[in-house]
Coordinates of C-alpha atoms in Angstrom, one line a residue:
Chain A
M905 CA 116.7 -91.8 68.5
A906 CA 118.8 -88.8 68.3
S907 CA 121.8 -86.9 69.7
V908 CA 121.3 -83.7 71.6
E909 CA 123.8 -80.9 71.2
Y910 CA 124.1 -77.7 73.3
E911 CA 126.1 -74.9 71.8
N912 CA 126.9 -71.8 73.9
V913 CA 123.5 -71.9 75.6
G914 CA 122.9 -69.1 78.1
K915 CA 119.9 -67.9 79.9
S916 CA 118.8 -64.9 82.0
F917 CA 115.6 -64.3 83.9
G918 CA 115.4 -60.5 84.0
A919 CA 118.7 -59.3 85.4
V920 CA 119.5 -62.7 86.9
R921 CA 121.9 -64.7 84.9
V922 CA 121.2 -68.3 85.5
M923 CA 123.3 -70.0 82.8
A924 CA 126.2 -69.0 80.7
D925 CA 127.9 -70.6 77.7
I926 CA 126.8 -74.2 78.1
S927 CA 128.2 -76.5 75.4
F928 CA 128.2 -80.2 75.3
T929 CA 126.8 -83.1 73.3
I930 CA 124.8 -86.1 74.3
S931 CA 125.3 -88.9 71.9
D932 CA 122.5 -91.1 70.6
Q933 CA 121.0 -93.7 73.0
K934 CA 123.0 -92.4 76.0
F935 CA 121.5 -91.9 79.5
V936 CA 122.8 -88.6 80.7
V937 CA 122.2 -87.2 84.1
L938 CA 122.3 -83.4 84.8
L939 CA 123.4 -83.3 88.4
G940 CA 123.7 -80.3 90.7
P941 CA 122.3 -78.6 93.8
S942 CA 119.1 -76.6 93.7
G943 CA 119.3 -73.5 91.5
C944 CA 122.3 -74.7 89.4
G945 CA 120.4 -74.4 86.2
K946 CA 119.8 -78.1 85.4
T947 CA 116.0 -77.9 85.3
T948 CA 116.2 -74.7 83.3
L949 CA 118.4 -76.4 80.7
L950 CA 116.0 -79.4 80.6
R951 CA 113.0 -77.0 80.1
M952 CA 114.9 -75.2 77.3
T953 CA 115.4 -78.6 75.7
A954 CA 111.7 -79.3 76.0
G955 CA 110.8 -75.9 74.6
L956 CA 109.1 -74.7 77.8
E957 CA 111.7 -71.9 78.2
T958 CA 112.8 -69.8 75.2
I959 CA 116.4 -70.3 73.9
V960 CA 117.7 -66.7 73.4
E961 CA 121.4 -67.4 73.6
G962 CA 123.1 -70.2 71.8
E963 CA 121.5 -73.2 70.1
I964 CA 120.1 -76.5 71.0
R965 CA 120.0 -79.2 68.4
I966 CA 118.1 -82.5 68.5
G967 CA 119.2 -85.0 65.9
G968 CA 121.2 -82.3 64.2
E969 CA 118.2 -80.0 63.8
R970 CA 118.1 -76.5 65.4
M971 CA 115.3 -76.5 68.0
N972 CA 115.3 -72.8 69.1
E973 CA 112.2 -71.9 67.2
V974 CA 110.5 -75.3 67.2
H975 CA 107.3 -75.7 69.2
P976 CA 107.5 -78.2 72.1
R977 CA 105.0 -80.5 70.3
N978 CA 107.2 -80.7 67.2
R979 CA 110.4 -81.5 69.0
D980 CA 109.6 -85.2 69.3
I981 CA 110.5 -85.3 72.9
A982 CA 108.6 -86.5 76.0
M983 CA 108.9 -85.2 79.5
V984 CA 108.2 -86.7 82.9
F985 CA 107.7 -84.0 85.5
Q986 CA 108.7 -84.0 89.2
N987 CA 105.1 -83.7 90.3
Y988 CA 103.9 -86.1 87.6
A989 CA 101.5 -83.5 86.1
L990 CA 98.8 -86.1 85.3
Y991 CA 95.5 -85.0 83.9
P992 CA 93.2 -85.4 86.9
T993 CA 90.0 -85.4 85.0
L994 CA 91.1 -88.1 82.6
K995 CA 91.4 -91.8 83.4
V996 CA 94.8 -93.5 83.3
Y997 CA 94.0 -94.9 79.8
D998 CA 93.2 -91.4 78.5
N999 CA 96.2 -89.9 80.3
I1000 CA 98.5 -92.3 78.4
A1001 CA 96.5 -92.0 75.2
F1002 CA 96.2 -88.2 75.3
S1003 CA 99.2 -87.3 73.1
L1004 CA 98.2 -89.9 70.4
Q1005 CA 94.6 -88.6 70.6
V1006 CA 95.5 -85.0 70.0
R1007 CA 97.8 -86.0 67.2
G1008 CA 95.0 -87.8 65.5
H1009 CA 96.1 -91.4 65.6
S1010 CA 93.6 -94.1 64.8
K1011 CA 91.7 -95.6 67.7
D1012 CA 93.1 -99.1 67.0
E1013 CA 96.6 -97.8 67.0
I1014 CA 96.1 -95.9 70.2
K1015 CA 94.6 -98.9 71.9
Q1016 CA 97.6 -101.0 70.8
Q1017 CA 100.1 -98.5 72.0
V1018 CA 98.5 -97.9 75.3
A1019 CA 98.2 -101.6 75.9
W1020 CA 101.9 -101.9 75.1
A1021 CA 103.0 -99.1 77.5
A1022 CA 100.7 -100.4 80.2
E1023 CA 102.0 -103.9 79.9
L1024 CA 105.6 -102.6 80.1
L1025 CA 104.9 -100.6 83.2
N1026 CA 102.5 -103.0 84.9
L1027 CA 99.6 -100.6 84.7
T1028 CA 97.1 -102.8 82.8
P1029 CA 94.8 -103.3 85.9
Y1030 CA 94.7 -99.6 86.5
L1031 CA 93.7 -98.2 83.1
G1032 CA 90.1 -97.5 84.1
R1033 CA 91.1 -95.5 87.2
Y1034 CA 91.6 -91.9 87.9
P1035 CA 95.0 -90.6 88.9
K1036 CA 93.7 -89.8 92.4
E1037 CA 93.0 -93.4 92.9
L1038 CA 96.6 -94.4 92.4
S1039 CA 99.6 -94.6 94.7
G1040 CA 102.6 -92.4 94.2
G1041 CA 104.6 -95.1 92.4
Q1042 CA 101.7 -95.9 90.1
R1043 CA 101.2 -92.2 89.3
Q1044 CA 104.9 -92.0 88.5
R1045 CA 104.5 -95.0 86.1
V1046 CA 101.5 -93.4 84.4
A1047 CA 103.6 -90.3 83.8
M1048 CA 106.2 -92.5 82.2
G1049 CA 103.6 -94.4 80.2
R1050 CA 102.5 -91.0 78.8
A1051 CA 106.0 -90.4 77.7
L1052 CA 106.7 -93.9 76.3
V1053 CA 103.6 -94.3 74.2
R1054 CA 104.7 -91.8 71.6
H1055 CA 108.2 -93.3 71.0
P1056 CA 109.9 -90.0 71.1
Q1057 CA 113.5 -89.3 70.1
V1058 CA 114.5 -88.1 73.5
F1059 CA 113.1 -88.6 77.0
L1060 CA 113.4 -85.8 79.5
F1061 CA 113.1 -86.6 83.2
D1062 CA 112.8 -83.7 85.7
E1063 CA 113.6 -85.2 89.2
P1064 CA 111.0 -87.8 88.7
L1065 CA 111.7 -89.8 91.8
S1066 CA 112.0 -87.0 94.4
N1067 CA 108.4 -87.4 95.6
L1068 CA 108.7 -91.1 96.3
D1069 CA 109.8 -92.7 99.5
A1070 CA 113.3 -94.2 99.7
K1071 CA 112.4 -97.8 99.0
L1072 CA 110.2 -97.0 96.0
R1073 CA 112.8 -94.6 94.7
G1074 CA 115.4 -97.4 94.6
Q1075 CA 113.0 -99.6 92.8
M1076 CA 111.9 -97.0 90.2
R1077 CA 115.6 -96.1 89.6
Y1078 CA 116.2 -99.6 88.6
E1079 CA 113.0 -99.8 86.5
I1080 CA 113.8 -96.5 84.6
R1081 CA 117.3 -97.7 83.8
R1082 CA 116.1 -101.1 82.7
L1083 CA 113.5 -99.4 80.5
H1084 CA 116.3 -97.3 78.9
D1085 CA 118.4 -100.4 78.2
R1086 CA 115.4 -102.0 76.5
L1087 CA 114.2 -99.0 74.5
Q1088 CA 117.6 -97.4 73.9
T1089 CA 116.1 -93.9 73.7
T1090 CA 118.3 -90.9 74.4
T1091 CA 117.5 -89.8 77.9
I1092 CA 118.3 -86.6 79.8
Y1093 CA 117.6 -87.0 83.5
V1094 CA 117.8 -84.1 86.0
T1095 CA 118.4 -84.8 89.7
H1096 CA 120.1 -83.5 92.7
D1097 CA 120.6 -87.0 94.1
Q1098 CA 124.1 -88.2 93.5
I1099 CA 123.1 -91.8 94.1
E1100 CA 120.6 -91.6 91.3
A1101 CA 123.2 -90.1 89.1
M1102 CA 125.9 -92.6 89.9
T1103 CA 123.7 -95.6 89.5
M1104 CA 121.7 -94.7 86.4
A1105 CA 123.9 -92.6 84.2
D1106 CA 126.1 -93.4 81.2
E1107 CA 127.4 -89.9 81.6
I1108 CA 127.0 -87.3 84.3
V1109 CA 127.0 -83.5 83.8
V1110 CA 127.8 -81.9 87.1
M1111 CA 126.5 -78.3 87.2
R1112 CA 126.8 -75.4 89.6
D1113 CA 125.6 -71.8 89.2
G1114 CA 124.7 -72.3 85.6
N1115 CA 128.1 -73.7 84.6
I1116 CA 129.3 -77.2 83.9
E1117 CA 131.8 -78.2 86.5
Q1118 CA 132.6 -81.6 85.0
L1119 CA 131.3 -84.0 82.4
G1120 CA 132.2 -87.7 82.4
T1121 CA 131.2 -91.2 83.2
P1122 CA 130.2 -91.9 86.9
E1123 CA 133.6 -93.6 87.4
E1124 CA 135.6 -90.7 86.0
I1125 CA 133.7 -88.2 88.1
Y1126 CA 134.1 -90.3 91.3
D1127 CA 137.7 -91.3 90.7
R1128 CA 139.0 -88.0 89.2
P1129 CA 136.8 -85.1 90.4
A1130 CA 137.8 -82.0 88.5
N1131 CA 137.5 -79.7 91.5
C1132 CA 136.6 -79.5 95.1
F1133 CA 132.9 -78.9 94.4
V1134 CA 132.5 -82.1 92.3
A1135 CA 134.5 -84.1 94.8
D1136 CA 132.3 -82.8 97.6
F1137 CA 129.0 -83.3 95.7
I1138 CA 129.7 -86.9 94.7
G1139 CA 130.0 -89.6 97.3
S1140 CA 128.2 -90.2 100.6
P1141 CA 129.3 -89.4 103.3
S1142 CA 131.1 -86.4 101.7
I1143 CA 134.8 -86.4 101.0
N1144 CA 137.1 -85.0 103.8
F1145 CA 139.2 -81.9 102.9
L1146 CA 142.4 -81.2 104.6
H1147 CA 144.0 -77.8 104.0
G1148 CA 147.8 -77.9 103.9
E1149 CA 151.0 -77.2 102.0
V1150 CA 153.3 -79.0 99.7
Q1151 CA 156.8 -79.2 101.1
G1152 CA 160.1 -80.2 99.4
D1153 CA 161.3 -82.5 102.2
G1154 CA 164.6 -83.1 100.5
G1155 CA 163.6 -85.5 97.8
A1156 CA 160.0 -86.0 96.6
P1157 CA 157.5 -83.3 97.6
V1158 CA 155.0 -84.2 100.3
F1159 CA 151.8 -82.8 101.6
R1160 CA 151.7 -81.6 105.2
A1161 CA 148.6 -80.9 107.2
A1162 CA 146.9 -81.7 110.5
G1163 CA 150.1 -83.1 111.9
M1164 CA 150.7 -85.7 109.3
T1165 CA 152.8 -86.0 106.2
L1166 CA 151.4 -87.7 103.1
P1167 CA 153.3 -88.4 99.9
L1168 CA 152.1 -86.8 96.7
P1169 CA 151.6 -88.9 93.6
Q1170 CA 154.5 -89.3 91.3
H1171 CA 154.9 -86.6 88.6
S1172 CA 152.5 -84.4 90.6
A1173 CA 152.2 -80.9 89.2
A1174 CA 152.1 -79.5 92.8
A1175 CA 155.1 -77.3 93.5
P1176 CA 156.8 -77.0 96.9
G1177 CA 155.3 -74.1 98.9
Q1178 CA 151.9 -74.3 97.1
A1179 CA 148.8 -74.3 99.3
V1180 CA 146.7 -77.3 98.5
I1181 CA 143.6 -79.1 99.6
C1182 CA 143.8 -82.8 100.0
G1183 CA 140.6 -84.7 99.5
V1184 CA 140.2 -88.2 101.0
R1185 CA 137.0 -90.1 100.8
P1186 CA 135.7 -91.6 104.0
V1187 CA 135.7 -95.1 102.5
D1188 CA 139.4 -94.8 101.7
L1189 CA 140.3 -94.3 105.3
S1190 CA 140.8 -97.6 107.0
V1191 CA 140.3 -97.7 110.7
S1192 CA 142.4 -100.0 112.8
A1193 CA 144.0 -100.0 116.2
D1194 CA 147.5 -100.0 114.8
G1195 CA 147.1 -97.4 112.0
P1196 CA 149.9 -94.9 111.7
V1197 CA 147.7 -91.8 112.0
K1198 CA 146.0 -91.3 115.4
A1199 CA 142.6 -89.7 115.7
E1200 CA 140.1 -89.3 118.5
V1201 CA 136.6 -90.8 118.0
I1202 CA 133.8 -88.3 118.4
L1203 CA 130.8 -90.3 117.2
V1204 CA 130.1 -93.8 115.8
E1205 CA 127.0 -94.4 113.7
S1206 CA 126.2 -97.9 112.5
T1207 CA 124.1 -98.4 109.4
G1208 CA 124.0 -102.1 109.9
A1209 CA 126.4 -103.1 107.2
E1210 CA 129.0 -100.5 107.8
S1211 CA 130.0 -98.0 110.5
H1212 CA 130.4 -94.3 110.0
L1213 CA 132.9 -92.6 112.3
L1214 CA 133.3 -89.0 113.0
L1215 CA 136.9 -88.4 114.1
S1216 CA 139.0 -85.5 115.3
L1217 CA 142.3 -85.4 113.6
D1218 CA 144.5 -82.7 115.2
G1219 CA 141.4 -80.6 115.7
H1220 CA 139.9 -81.2 112.2
E1221 CA 136.7 -83.2 112.0
I1222 CA 136.9 -86.0 109.4
R1223 CA 134.7 -88.8 108.5
A1224 CA 135.6 -92.4 108.0
V1225 CA 133.6 -95.4 106.8
S1226 CA 134.5 -98.8 108.0
Q1227 CA 133.0 -102.1 106.8
G1228 CA 131.5 -104.1 109.6
R1229 CA 131.2 -103.0 113.2
V1230 CA 133.7 -100.8 115.0
K1231 CA 134.1 -101.2 118.7
A1232 CA 135.6 -97.8 119.3
R1233 CA 133.8 -95.5 121.7
P1234 CA 133.6 -91.7 121.7
G1235 CA 136.7 -90.3 123.4
E1236 CA 139.0 -93.2 122.5
V1237 CA 141.9 -92.9 120.1
C1238 CA 142.0 -95.1 117.0
G1239 CA 144.5 -95.5 114.2
L1240 CA 143.9 -94.6 110.6
S1241 CA 145.8 -95.8 107.5
I1242 CA 145.6 -93.9 104.2
D1243 CA 146.5 -95.3 100.8
P1244 CA 148.3 -92.4 99.1
A1245 CA 146.9 -93.6 95.7
T1246 CA 143.4 -92.7 96.8
L1247 CA 144.1 -89.1 97.6
H1248 CA 142.9 -86.2 95.5
F1249 CA 144.8 -82.9 95.5
F1250 CA 143.3 -79.6 94.6
D1251 CA 144.9 -76.1 94.4
A1252 CA 143.8 -74.1 97.4
A1253 CA 143.2 -70.9 95.5
S1254 CA 141.4 -72.2 92.3
E1255 CA 140.1 -75.4 93.9
R1256 CA 141.0 -77.2 90.7
R1257 CA 142.4 -80.7 90.6
I1258 CA 146.2 -81.0 90.5
D1259 CA 147.5 -84.1 88.7
Chain B
M626 CA 90.0 -83.7 120.5
V627 CA 87.5 -85.5 122.8
L628 CA 84.7 -83.3 124.1
S629 CA 82.6 -84.0 127.1
R630 CA 78.9 -84.2 126.8
T631 CA 78.4 -80.7 128.2
Q632 CA 81.0 -79.3 125.8
R633 CA 79.2 -81.0 122.9
L634 CA 75.9 -79.6 123.9
L635 CA 77.3 -76.2 124.4
R636 CA 78.9 -76.3 121.0
A637 CA 75.7 -77.4 119.3
F638 CA 73.8 -74.7 121.2
A639 CA 76.2 -72.0 120.1
A640 CA 76.1 -73.1 116.5
W641 CA 72.3 -73.1 116.5
A642 CA 72.2 -69.7 118.2
V643 CA 74.4 -68.2 115.4
V644 CA 72.3 -69.8 112.7
M645 CA 69.1 -68.5 114.3
L646 CA 70.6 -65.0 114.6
F647 CA 71.2 -65.0 110.8
V648 CA 68.0 -66.7 109.8
F649 CA 65.6 -64.7 111.9
P650 CA 65.5 -61.5 109.8
I651 CA 64.7 -63.6 106.7
Y652 CA 62.0 -65.5 108.7
Y653 CA 60.5 -62.3 109.9
W654 CA 60.5 -60.8 106.4
V655 CA 58.7 -63.9 105.1
T656 CA 56.1 -63.7 107.8
L657 CA 55.5 -60.1 106.8
S658 CA 54.5 -61.2 103.4
I659 CA 51.8 -63.5 104.7
K660 CA 50.5 -61.3 107.5
L661 CA 47.5 -59.0 107.3
D662 CA 48.4 -55.3 107.2
R663 CA 47.1 -54.6 110.7
E664 CA 49.3 -57.3 112.2
I665 CA 52.5 -56.1 110.6
F666 CA 52.9 -53.3 113.1
S667 CA 51.2 -54.9 116.1
I668 CA 53.1 -54.3 119.3
P669 CA 54.4 -56.7 120.6
P670 CA 55.3 -58.1 117.2
K671 CA 53.6 -61.4 116.4
V672 CA 56.5 -63.6 115.5
F673 CA 54.9 -67.1 115.5
S674 CA 51.2 -66.9 115.8
F675 CA 49.3 -64.6 113.5
E676 CA 46.5 -64.8 110.9
T677 CA 47.9 -65.7 107.5
S678 CA 46.8 -64.3 104.2
A679 CA 47.9 -64.6 100.6
K680 CA 46.7 -61.1 99.9
S681 CA 50.1 -59.5 99.4
Y682 CA 51.1 -62.1 96.9
E683 CA 47.9 -61.8 95.0
E684 CA 48.3 -58.0 94.7
V685 CA 51.9 -58.1 93.8
F686 CA 51.7 -60.8 91.1
G687 CA 48.1 -60.0 90.0
I688 CA 47.0 -63.5 90.4
S689 CA 44.3 -65.0 92.4
L690 CA 45.4 -67.8 94.7
G691 CA 41.8 -68.7 95.4
F692 CA 41.7 -67.3 98.9
E693 CA 40.0 -64.0 98.2
E694 CA 38.2 -62.5 95.3
G695 CA 39.4 -59.5 93.3
L696 CA 42.3 -57.2 93.6
A697 CA 42.7 -54.2 95.9
V698 CA 44.1 -50.9 94.8
L699 CA 47.0 -49.9 96.9
P700 CA 48.0 -46.5 98.1
G701 CA 49.9 -44.7 95.3
G702 CA 48.3 -46.8 92.7
G703 CA 50.3 -47.8 89.6
D704 CA 51.4 -51.1 88.2
F705 CA 51.8 -53.8 90.8
Y706 CA 51.8 -56.8 88.4
M707 CA 55.3 -57.8 89.2
T708 CA 55.6 -61.1 87.5
P709 CA 57.3 -59.6 84.4
R710 CA 59.7 -57.7 86.7
L711 CA 60.8 -61.0 88.3
W712 CA 61.3 -62.3 84.7
D713 CA 63.4 -59.2 83.9
S714 CA 65.6 -59.9 86.9
I715 CA 66.1 -63.5 86.0
V716 CA 67.0 -62.7 82.4
I717 CA 69.5 -60.0 83.4
A718 CA 71.1 -61.9 86.2
V719 CA 71.5 -65.1 84.2
C720 CA 72.7 -63.4 81.0
S721 CA 75.1 -61.0 82.7
T722 CA 76.5 -63.9 84.8
V723 CA 77.1 -66.1 81.7
L724 CA 78.7 -63.2 79.8
A725 CA 80.9 -62.2 82.7
I726 CA 82.0 -65.8 83.4
V727 CA 82.7 -66.6 79.7
I728 CA 84.9 -63.6 79.2
A729 CA 86.5 -63.6 82.6
T730 CA 87.4 -67.3 82.4
L731 CA 89.3 -66.8 79.2
A732 CA 91.0 -63.7 80.5
A733 CA 91.9 -65.2 83.8
Y734 CA 93.4 -68.3 82.1
A735 CA 95.5 -66.1 79.8
L736 CA 96.6 -63.9 82.8
S737 CA 97.4 -67.0 84.8
R738 CA 99.4 -68.8 82.1
M739 CA 100.9 -66.3 79.7
R740 CA 103.4 -63.6 80.3
F741 CA 103.4 -60.3 78.6
R742 CA 105.0 -56.9 79.1
G743 CA 103.3 -54.9 81.8
Q744 CA 101.2 -57.8 83.1
H745 CA 101.2 -56.6 86.7
H746 CA 100.0 -53.2 85.6
F747 CA 97.3 -54.8 83.5
V748 CA 96.0 -56.8 86.4
F749 CA 96.1 -53.8 88.7
W750 CA 94.2 -51.8 86.1
I751 CA 91.5 -54.5 86.0
L752 CA 91.2 -54.2 89.7
S753 CA 91.3 -50.4 89.7
T754 CA 88.1 -50.3 87.6
R755 CA 86.3 -51.4 90.7
M756 CA 87.7 -48.7 92.8
M757 CA 85.5 -45.9 91.4
P758 CA 82.2 -45.7 93.2
P759 CA 79.3 -46.6 90.8
V760 CA 77.6 -43.3 91.7
A761 CA 80.4 -41.5 90.0
V762 CA 79.9 -43.2 86.7
A763 CA 76.1 -43.5 86.7
I764 CA 75.4 -40.1 85.1
P765 CA 78.1 -40.4 82.4
M766 CA 76.9 -43.9 81.7
F767 CA 73.4 -42.6 81.3
F768 CA 74.6 -40.2 78.5
I769 CA 76.7 -42.9 76.8
Y770 CA 73.8 -45.3 76.9
R771 CA 71.4 -42.7 75.5
D772 CA 73.7 -42.0 72.6
F773 CA 74.2 -45.7 71.9
G774 CA 70.5 -46.5 72.2
L775 CA 71.1 -48.9 75.1
L776 CA 68.8 -47.1 77.5
D777 CA 66.0 -49.2 78.8
T778 CA 67.1 -52.4 77.0
Y779 CA 68.1 -55.9 78.3
Q780 CA 71.4 -55.7 76.4
G781 CA 72.2 -52.4 78.2
V782 CA 71.6 -53.7 81.7
I783 CA 73.2 -57.1 81.0
L784 CA 76.3 -55.3 79.6
I785 CA 76.7 -53.0 82.6
H786 CA 76.2 -55.8 85.1
A787 CA 78.7 -58.0 83.3
L788 CA 81.1 -55.1 83.2
M789 CA 80.8 -54.5 86.9
N790 CA 81.3 -58.2 87.7
M791 CA 84.2 -58.7 85.3
P792 CA 87.1 -57.4 87.4
L793 CA 86.3 -59.4 90.4
A794 CA 85.5 -62.5 88.3
V795 CA 88.8 -62.2 86.5
L796 CA 90.9 -61.9 89.6
L797 CA 89.0 -64.6 91.5
L798 CA 89.2 -67.0 88.6
K799 CA 92.9 -66.2 88.0
S800 CA 93.6 -67.3 91.5
F801 CA 91.7 -70.5 90.9
F802 CA 93.7 -71.1 87.7
D803 CA 96.9 -70.3 89.5
D804 CA 96.1 -73.1 91.9
I805 CA 96.1 -75.6 89.0
P806 CA 99.7 -76.7 88.4
K807 CA 101.1 -75.2 85.3
E808 CA 103.0 -78.4 84.7
I809 CA 99.7 -79.9 83.5
D810 CA 99.6 -77.3 80.7
E811 CA 103.2 -77.9 79.9
A812 CA 102.8 -81.7 79.8
A813 CA 99.9 -81.2 77.4
L814 CA 101.8 -78.7 75.3
I815 CA 104.6 -81.3 74.8
D816 CA 101.9 -84.0 74.2
G817 CA 100.8 -81.8 71.3
A818 CA 97.7 -80.1 72.5
S819 CA 96.9 -76.5 71.5
R820 CA 96.4 -73.9 74.1
F821 CA 92.6 -73.8 73.6
L822 CA 92.4 -77.6 73.8
I823 CA 94.3 -77.6 77.1
F824 CA 92.0 -74.9 78.4
R825 CA 88.8 -76.7 77.3
K826 CA 89.7 -80.3 78.0
L827 CA 92.0 -80.2 81.0
V828 CA 92.0 -76.9 82.8
L829 CA 88.3 -75.9 82.6
P830 CA 87.1 -79.2 84.2
M831 CA 89.5 -78.7 87.1
A832 CA 88.3 -75.1 87.6
V833 CA 84.6 -76.0 87.8
G834 CA 84.5 -75.3 91.5
G835 CA 86.0 -71.9 91.2
I836 CA 83.8 -71.0 88.2
A837 CA 80.7 -72.0 90.2
A838 CA 81.7 -69.9 93.2
T839 CA 82.4 -66.9 91.0
A840 CA 79.1 -67.4 89.1
V841 CA 77.2 -67.3 92.4
L842 CA 78.9 -64.0 93.3
C843 CA 78.2 -62.5 89.9
F844 CA 74.6 -63.7 90.0
I845 CA 74.0 -62.3 93.5
F846 CA 75.5 -58.9 92.5
S847 CA 73.3 -58.6 89.4
W848 CA 70.2 -59.8 91.3
T849 CA 70.6 -57.2 94.0
E850 CA 72.1 -54.3 91.9
F851 CA 70.1 -51.1 92.3
L852 CA 71.8 -48.0 91.0
F853 CA 72.4 -48.8 87.4
V854 CA 69.1 -50.4 86.8
L855 CA 67.5 -47.3 88.3
T856 CA 69.4 -44.9 86.1
L857 CA 69.7 -46.9 82.9
T858 CA 66.1 -48.1 82.6
Q859 CA 62.8 -46.2 82.3
T860 CA 59.6 -48.2 81.6
G861 CA 60.8 -51.1 79.4
L862 CA 62.2 -53.2 82.2
K863 CA 63.0 -53.0 85.9
T864 CA 64.6 -55.5 88.2
V865 CA 63.2 -56.5 91.6
P866 CA 65.3 -54.2 93.8
V867 CA 64.3 -51.1 91.9
V868 CA 60.7 -52.1 91.6
S869 CA 60.4 -52.9 95.2
S870 CA 61.4 -49.4 96.0
T871 CA 58.2 -48.2 94.3
F872 CA 56.2 -49.7 97.2
V873 CA 57.5 -46.7 99.2
T874 CA 55.1 -44.0 98.2
S875 CA 54.1 -40.5 99.4
T876 CA 51.1 -41.9 101.1
G877 CA 52.7 -44.9 102.9
T878 CA 54.8 -48.0 102.5
A879 CA 53.2 -51.2 101.4
W880 CA 55.2 -53.5 103.7
G881 CA 53.2 -56.6 103.0
N882 CA 53.7 -56.2 99.2
M883 CA 57.3 -55.4 99.5
A884 CA 57.9 -58.5 101.6
A885 CA 55.9 -60.6 99.2
L886 CA 58.1 -59.5 96.3
G887 CA 61.2 -59.8 98.3
T888 CA 60.3 -63.4 99.4
A889 CA 59.5 -64.3 95.8
A890 CA 62.8 -62.8 94.7
I891 CA 64.7 -65.1 97.1
L892 CA 63.5 -68.2 95.2
P893 CA 65.2 -67.8 91.8
A894 CA 68.5 -66.9 93.5
F895 CA 68.1 -69.8 95.8
V896 CA 67.4 -72.2 92.9
F897 CA 70.4 -70.9 91.0
I898 CA 72.8 -71.3 93.9
L899 CA 71.4 -74.8 94.6
L900 CA 72.1 -75.7 91.0
V901 CA 75.8 -74.6 91.0
Q902 CA 76.6 -75.5 94.6
K903 CA 77.2 -79.1 93.9
N904 CA 80.2 -77.9 92.0
L905 CA 81.4 -75.8 94.9
V906 CA 83.9 -78.4 95.9
R907 CA 87.6 -78.0 96.0
G908 CA 90.0 -80.8 95.6
L909 CA 89.3 -81.5 91.9
T910 CA 93.0 -81.4 91.2
L911 CA 93.6 -84.2 93.7
G912 CA 95.8 -86.9 92.3
S913 CA 97.1 -84.9 89.5
V914 CA 100.3 -83.7 91.0
K915 CA 102.1 -84.5 94.3
Q916 CA 101.4 -81.6 96.6

């Protein structure tokens, strides 16, 4: 068990700067997800932690020890790769046992450890098989077994579920998290799937273009996104953005856009005349016949449990999610009501959150 | 796709026709080796029915197969006991292939997995060594070999054949190694394995198919190479291609003998290829990573 600290970490590939000045700390036993779109630097950061990429700028410490010059095998970490990277010429048993074998552990100990890991991952019946004889989910579990068996200080996961089908992904998500709760090993998990991040993480690090956009618990990130990018990246369907302006309106300042007027939160830092973006999550829009804001229905999609509506609000397309079935048809006008407490305001120029 | 009976027949016929087209010259060559001299040039050519004789083989290998007594002296005279020449060919082809493959496998793995300054130029340089026509280096090579005492030695010929094969072998094997996901190496590095252990225990078994294919190419090159053997050997050793040219003499060409040696020379190459061809299967990486 160990904490992982990043201090002013930067990285360039040739002339391309992929990461700059990354600093944060992952406390012991935490499950931290690095989240961001492709090319945001999350995998590079993970590979630097593993020692597969050199650390030229800044410092990475595991358990307080500087890792920059330490060989991957001596970092006491284990990594699960996106494509599993199993050893195809070795049977499942030897795949799991490989790290212990090359480190010269005794045969009895190896047997015991492999049996433990196989039991934990329900792989016992498959120990005598080759990787090609396993299904995707089983291969994924073998990759995890290979990581578990050494009892490393830190687990690194590089998009481990992206090659599985949706149902299996949901199940493995739950299994990985349960495993973490049981073993309490510090875990760094890279994904571009915000659902994985929201459901599994103790803390999420949202990254874009090699920078950290926000760091916090899933709830913090969902409830108080630091900027438009984070607000847009988290939540499905995506948040609606309305571009407008703050107006004095005599007393309290209000937000005006798309033909409607919405009150700003009390003590808001937004000044009258400021161009702002208002973010409202689809689930925070309630659709009803008598809602005060009128919008035209463009499309209704039913997922079974809920209905997703695409609406036209004064020419702007917005999405709303309604529990249960909605009877509205395309072309009809429906009413929306918005709870001002659920609104997020961002500065239009900097796209940063205004509190 | 469902084919009608006619289409199926037509396809089978076309396939056989192509096979026949390619096999016929070899068949005809083999028949030459068992024909009597007077039948070799008969017009029209006797393709299927002719009188057979082991005479050519007996002359070429200096052995009696029990069909006829004694040995004939052929036009031009000289040494026609070719068995040692076949042995020379085998030793040189096998040794140069092994040497080229061992070095090329290590080099190709390093080029595939490690990064160093000027790597692209290095790879191009390897390839460029094959761009010069062998004729251009044959004479300088002769002088170099003379000074190093390599003329007319097994080592010398093995070395030059391995050298000639190396660039192609390195590039071919590099592409095979490139096909093996580098995450396997990385996973093993984290697991604690050394580079050499990864190479030997994980990567090499996955590249067997590629190595076998490359070995076949190297072997065939060495087996058929003419120019360097001709210039770099004198009397100590000769390989089959060079020695078969000695059947062309000022007083005539011994077609039957040449065909007999040629036919005999197909066998070792055939056996070698048969031995490695079971490894010529792709898909050994199957199941390792999700494609």
